[in-house]
Amino acid sequence: MALDPEIFDTLIDTIRRFVRERLRPLEGEVEAADAIPDAVIEEMKGLGLFGLSIAEEYGGLGLTMLEECKVAIELGRTTPAFRSTFGTNVGIGSQGLVMAGTPAQKAEWLPRIASGEVITSFALTEPDVGSDSGAVKTRAVRDGDVYRLSGTKRFITNADKAQLFTVMARTGDEPGGRGVSAFLVPRDLPGISIGEPEKKMGQKARASPMWCSTTLPFPPPTASARKGRASGSRCRCSIAGGCTSLQCASASPSG
């Protein structure tokens, strides 16, 4: 739901002043230090920038896509380094959870993502396959009531800061199976290691060997899961304080 026009206009005016008076004067300092000052990050949190696309019920601003684009235009008047600070929280690092998470998952993570307490990251790219989601080699193998994830991800935005990763892993039962699912993986889960920063096309990037082995129970299907199966998909949506499957992976041959 769109914000009241007057409230949104006030938000845009505030962000415009923030960019002009706070961010642009710091561009040289950020370039030299390769870091955003902590005080500026706290101001971003106070403005709600970490929760632009998260619903108000979870502490976000709940902007529409049009409203979010208008905010992005204002932030585009300074170096993109500032937006990258919270970009994964409002985009690829959280939207799987926003769109496909269970109520319990959303209640646990979204308020902290919206406040900036938790930084998210999206782990798709791999050394040998790039960002081809259909060719990922990281595997999630079910062993009884356990999913065991193993593999290497690379060039993960904000990996050095993130507390929660959305990890793309192959879930096909047979070798080379094409089913791919998304898993929520907390940073402090045993078995995860985060590599040193690397450069990619002249930009700072993050290398991150992964991942984990953790218990993931499979409760009776929810209504949405049953609906997914009826339409030819398989949904695994559950949480056990560790790896959490979010995605309904297509079960069709072209899946």
Coordinates of C-alpha atoms in Angstrom, one line a residue:
M1 CA 0.0 0.0 0.0
A2 CA 1.3 3.4 -1.0
L3 CA 2.2 6.0 1.7
D4 CA 0.0 9.0 2.2
P5 CA 1.3 11.5 -0.5
E6 CA 2.2 14.1 2.0
I7 CA 4.1 11.6 4.1
F8 CA 6.0 10.3 1.1
D9 CA 6.8 13.9 0.0
T10 CA 8.3 14.5 3.4
L11 CA 10.3 11.3 3.2
I12 CA 11.7 12.3 -0.2
D13 CA 12.6 15.8 1.0
T14 CA 14.3 14.3 4.0
I15 CA 16.4 11.9 1.9
R16 CA 17.2 14.6 -0.6
R17 CA 18.7 16.8 2.3
F18 CA 20.4 13.8 3.7
V19 CA 22.1 13.1 0.4
R20 CA 23.1 16.7 -0.2
E21 CA 24.2 17.6 3.3
R22 CA 25.6 14.4 4.7
L23 CA 26.5 11.9 2.0
R24 CA 27.9 13.9 -0.8
P25 CA 30.5 15.7 1.4
L26 CA 31.7 12.3 2.6
E27 CA 32.3 10.8 -0.8
G28 CA 36.1 11.4 -0.7
E29 CA 36.4 10.0 2.8
V30 CA 34.5 6.9 1.9
E31 CA 36.6 6.4 -1.2
A32 CA 39.8 6.7 0.8
A33 CA 38.8 4.5 3.7
D34 CA 36.7 2.0 1.7
A35 CA 34.1 2.2 4.4
I36 CA 30.9 4.0 5.4
P37 CA 31.2 5.8 8.8
D38 CA 29.3 4.1 11.5
A39 CA 27.5 7.3 12.4
V40 CA 26.1 7.6 8.9
I41 CA 24.9 4.0 8.9
E42 CA 23.0 4.7 12.2
E43 CA 21.4 7.7 10.5
M44 CA 20.3 5.5 7.6
K45 CA 18.7 3.1 10.0
G46 CA 16.9 6.0 11.6
L47 CA 15.5 7.1 8.2
G48 CA 14.2 3.6 7.6
L49 CA 16.4 2.9 4.6
F50 CA 17.0 -0.7 5.7
G51 CA 13.3 -1.4 5.5
L52 CA 12.1 0.4 2.4
S53 CA 10.5 -2.7 0.9
I54 CA 9.4 -4.5 4.1
A55 CA 5.8 -4.2 5.3
E56 CA 5.0 -1.8 8.1
E57 CA 3.8 -4.6 10.3
Y58 CA 7.4 -5.8 10.5
G59 CA 8.8 -2.4 11.1
G60 CA 9.6 -1.4 7.5
L61 CA 8.2 1.5 5.4
G62 CA 6.3 -0.7 3.1
L63 CA 7.0 1.4 -0.1
T64 CA 5.5 0.5 -3.4
M65 CA 7.9 -0.2 -6.3
L66 CA 7.3 3.3 -7.7
E67 CA 8.0 4.9 -4.3
E68 CA 11.2 2.8 -3.9
C69 CA 12.4 3.9 -7.4
K70 CA 11.8 7.5 -6.4
V71 CA 13.9 7.0 -3.3
A72 CA 16.6 5.3 -5.4
I73 CA 16.7 8.4 -7.8
E74 CA 17.5 10.6 -4.8
L75 CA 20.2 8.2 -3.6
G76 CA 21.6 8.1 -7.1
R77 CA 22.8 11.7 -6.6
T78 CA 25.8 10.4 -4.6
T79 CA 28.2 7.5 -4.8
P80 CA 26.4 4.1 -5.1
A81 CA 28.6 2.9 -2.1
F82 CA 26.0 4.4 0.3
R83 CA 23.1 2.5 -1.2
S84 CA 25.0 -0.7 -1.2
T85 CA 25.2 -0.5 2.6
F86 CA 21.5 -1.3 2.8
G87 CA 20.7 -2.5 -0.7
T88 CA 20.7 -6.2 0.0
N89 CA 18.3 -5.6 3.0
V90 CA 15.7 -4.1 0.8
G91 CA 16.4 -6.2 -2.3
I92 CA 17.8 -9.6 -3.2
G93 CA 18.8 -10.4 0.4
S94 CA 15.3 -10.2 1.8
Q95 CA 12.7 -10.5 -0.9
G96 CA 12.6 -14.3 -1.0
L97 CA 11.7 -14.1 2.7
V98 CA 9.2 -11.3 2.1
M99 CA 7.5 -13.2 -0.7
A100 CA 7.8 -16.9 0.3
G101 CA 8.6 -17.0 4.0
T102 CA 6.3 -18.5 6.6
P103 CA 4.7 -16.3 9.2
A104 CA 7.2 -17.6 11.8
Q105 CA 10.2 -16.9 9.5
K106 CA 9.0 -13.4 8.8
A107 CA 8.4 -12.6 12.5
E108 CA 11.8 -13.8 13.4
W109 CA 13.8 -12.0 10.8
L110 CA 12.0 -9.2 9.1
P111 CA 11.8 -6.7 12.0
R112 CA 15.6 -7.0 12.5
I113 CA 16.3 -6.8 8.8
A114 CA 14.1 -3.6 8.6
S115 CA 15.8 -2.0 11.5
G116 CA 19.3 -2.8 10.1
E117 CA 20.2 -4.9 13.1
V118 CA 20.6 -7.9 10.7
I119 CA 22.4 -7.4 7.4
T120 CA 21.4 -9.8 4.7
S121 CA 23.2 -11.2 1.7
F122 CA 22.3 -13.4 -1.3
A123 CA 24.7 -16.3 -2.1
L124 CA 24.3 -17.4 -5.7
T125 CA 27.5 -16.8 -7.6
E126 CA 30.1 -19.6 -7.7
P127 CA 33.7 -19.8 -8.9
D128 CA 33.0 -22.1 -11.9
V129 CA 29.5 -21.2 -12.9
G130 CA 29.1 -17.5 -12.3
S131 CA 25.6 -16.4 -11.5
D132 CA 23.8 -19.1 -13.6
S133 CA 21.2 -20.2 -11.1
G134 CA 20.5 -23.4 -13.1
A135 CA 24.1 -24.5 -12.9
V136 CA 24.9 -24.1 -9.2
K137 CA 27.0 -26.8 -7.7
T138 CA 26.4 -26.1 -4.1
R139 CA 24.2 -29.0 -2.9
A140 CA 21.5 -29.5 -0.3
V141 CA 21.2 -33.2 0.4
R142 CA 18.4 -34.5 2.5
D143 CA 19.6 -37.1 5.0
G144 CA 16.5 -38.2 7.0
D145 CA 15.4 -35.1 8.8
V146 CA 18.6 -33.2 7.9
Y147 CA 19.6 -31.0 5.0
R148 CA 23.3 -30.9 4.6
L149 CA 24.6 -28.0 2.5
S150 CA 28.0 -28.0 1.0
G151 CA 29.8 -25.9 -1.6
T152 CA 31.5 -22.6 -2.3
K153 CA 30.0 -19.2 -3.1
R154 CA 31.9 -16.2 -4.3
F155 CA 31.5 -12.4 -4.8
I156 CA 28.8 -12.0 -2.3
T157 CA 27.8 -8.4 -1.6
N158 CA 28.1 -7.4 2.1
A159 CA 29.3 -11.0 3.0
D160 CA 31.8 -9.6 5.5
K161 CA 28.9 -7.8 7.3
A162 CA 25.9 -10.1 6.8
Q163 CA 24.3 -12.1 9.6
L164 CA 21.9 -13.9 7.3
F165 CA 22.5 -15.5 3.9
T166 CA 20.0 -16.6 1.3
V167 CA 21.9 -19.6 -0.2
M168 CA 20.9 -21.1 -3.6
A169 CA 21.6 -24.8 -3.5
R170 CA 20.8 -27.8 -5.8
T171 CA 18.1 -30.0 -4.3
G172 CA 17.7 -32.5 -7.1
D173 CA 17.7 -36.1 -5.7
E174 CA 20.0 -37.5 -8.5
P175 CA 23.5 -36.3 -9.5
G176 CA 23.1 -33.3 -11.7
G177 CA 19.5 -32.8 -10.7
R178 CA 18.1 -29.5 -11.8
G179 CA 15.9 -28.5 -8.8
V180 CA 17.3 -25.5 -7.0
S181 CA 16.0 -24.1 -3.7
A182 CA 16.8 -21.1 -1.5
F183 CA 17.9 -21.6 2.1
L184 CA 18.2 -19.1 5.0
V185 CA 21.6 -19.7 6.6
P186 CA 22.6 -17.6 9.7
R187 CA 26.2 -16.5 9.7
D188 CA 26.9 -18.2 13.1
L189 CA 25.8 -21.6 12.0
P190 CA 28.7 -24.1 12.5
G191 CA 30.5 -25.0 9.3
I192 CA 30.4 -21.6 7.6
S193 CA 33.6 -19.7 6.9
I194 CA 33.9 -16.2 5.2
G195 CA 36.8 -15.5 3.0
E196 CA 38.9 -12.4 2.6
P197 CA 37.7 -9.5 0.3
E198 CA 38.6 -9.8 -3.3
K199 CA 38.4 -7.5 -6.4
K200 CA 36.0 -8.1 -9.2
M201 CA 36.2 -5.8 -12.3
G202 CA 37.9 -3.2 -10.2
Q203 CA 35.3 -3.3 -7.4
K204 CA 35.5 -4.8 -3.9
A205 CA 33.8 -8.2 -3.7
R206 CA 33.6 -10.9 -1.2
A207 CA 34.8 -14.5 -1.4
S208 CA 33.0 -16.9 0.9
P209 CA 33.7 -20.7 1.1
M210 CA 30.6 -22.4 2.6
W211 CA 28.5 -23.9 4.2
C212 CA 26.8 -26.0 6.8
S213 CA 25.3 -29.2 8.1
T214 CA 22.3 -28.7 10.3
T215 CA 19.0 -30.2 11.3
L216 CA 15.9 -29.2 9.3
P217 CA 12.7 -31.0 10.2
F218 CA 9.9 -31.4 7.7
P219 CA 6.5 -30.7 9.3
P220 CA 3.1 -31.6 7.7
P221 CA 2.6 -29.5 4.5
T222 CA 1.0 -26.1 5.1
A223 CA -1.9 -25.0 3.0
S224 CA 0.4 -23.1 0.7
A225 CA 2.6 -26.1 0.3
R226 CA -0.3 -28.4 -0.5
K227 CA -1.4 -25.9 -3.1
G228 CA 2.1 -25.8 -4.6
R229 CA 2.2 -29.6 -4.9
A230 CA -1.1 -29.7 -6.5
S231 CA 0.2 -27.3 -9.2
G232 CA 3.3 -29.5 -9.9
S233 CA 5.7 -27.9 -7.5
R234 CA 7.3 -29.0 -4.2
C235 CA 7.4 -26.6 -1.3
R236 CA 9.6 -27.0 1.7
C237 CA 9.0 -24.2 4.1
S238 CA 10.2 -24.8 7.6
I239 CA 12.6 -23.5 10.2
A240 CA 14.7 -25.0 12.9
G241 CA 17.1 -22.2 13.9
G242 CA 19.4 -23.2 11.1
C243 CA 19.1 -23.7 7.4
T244 CA 15.6 -22.8 6.2
S245 CA 14.2 -23.7 2.8
L246 CA 12.1 -20.9 1.3
Q247 CA 11.5 -21.7 -2.3
C248 CA 9.0 -23.8 -4.0
A249 CA 11.2 -25.5 -6.6
S250 CA 9.6 -26.6 -9.8
A251 CA 9.3 -30.4 -10.2
S252 CA 8.8 -30.2 -13.9
P253 CA 11.6 -31.4 -16.3
S254 CA 12.4 -27.8 -17.2
G255 CA 12.4 -26.7 -13.6

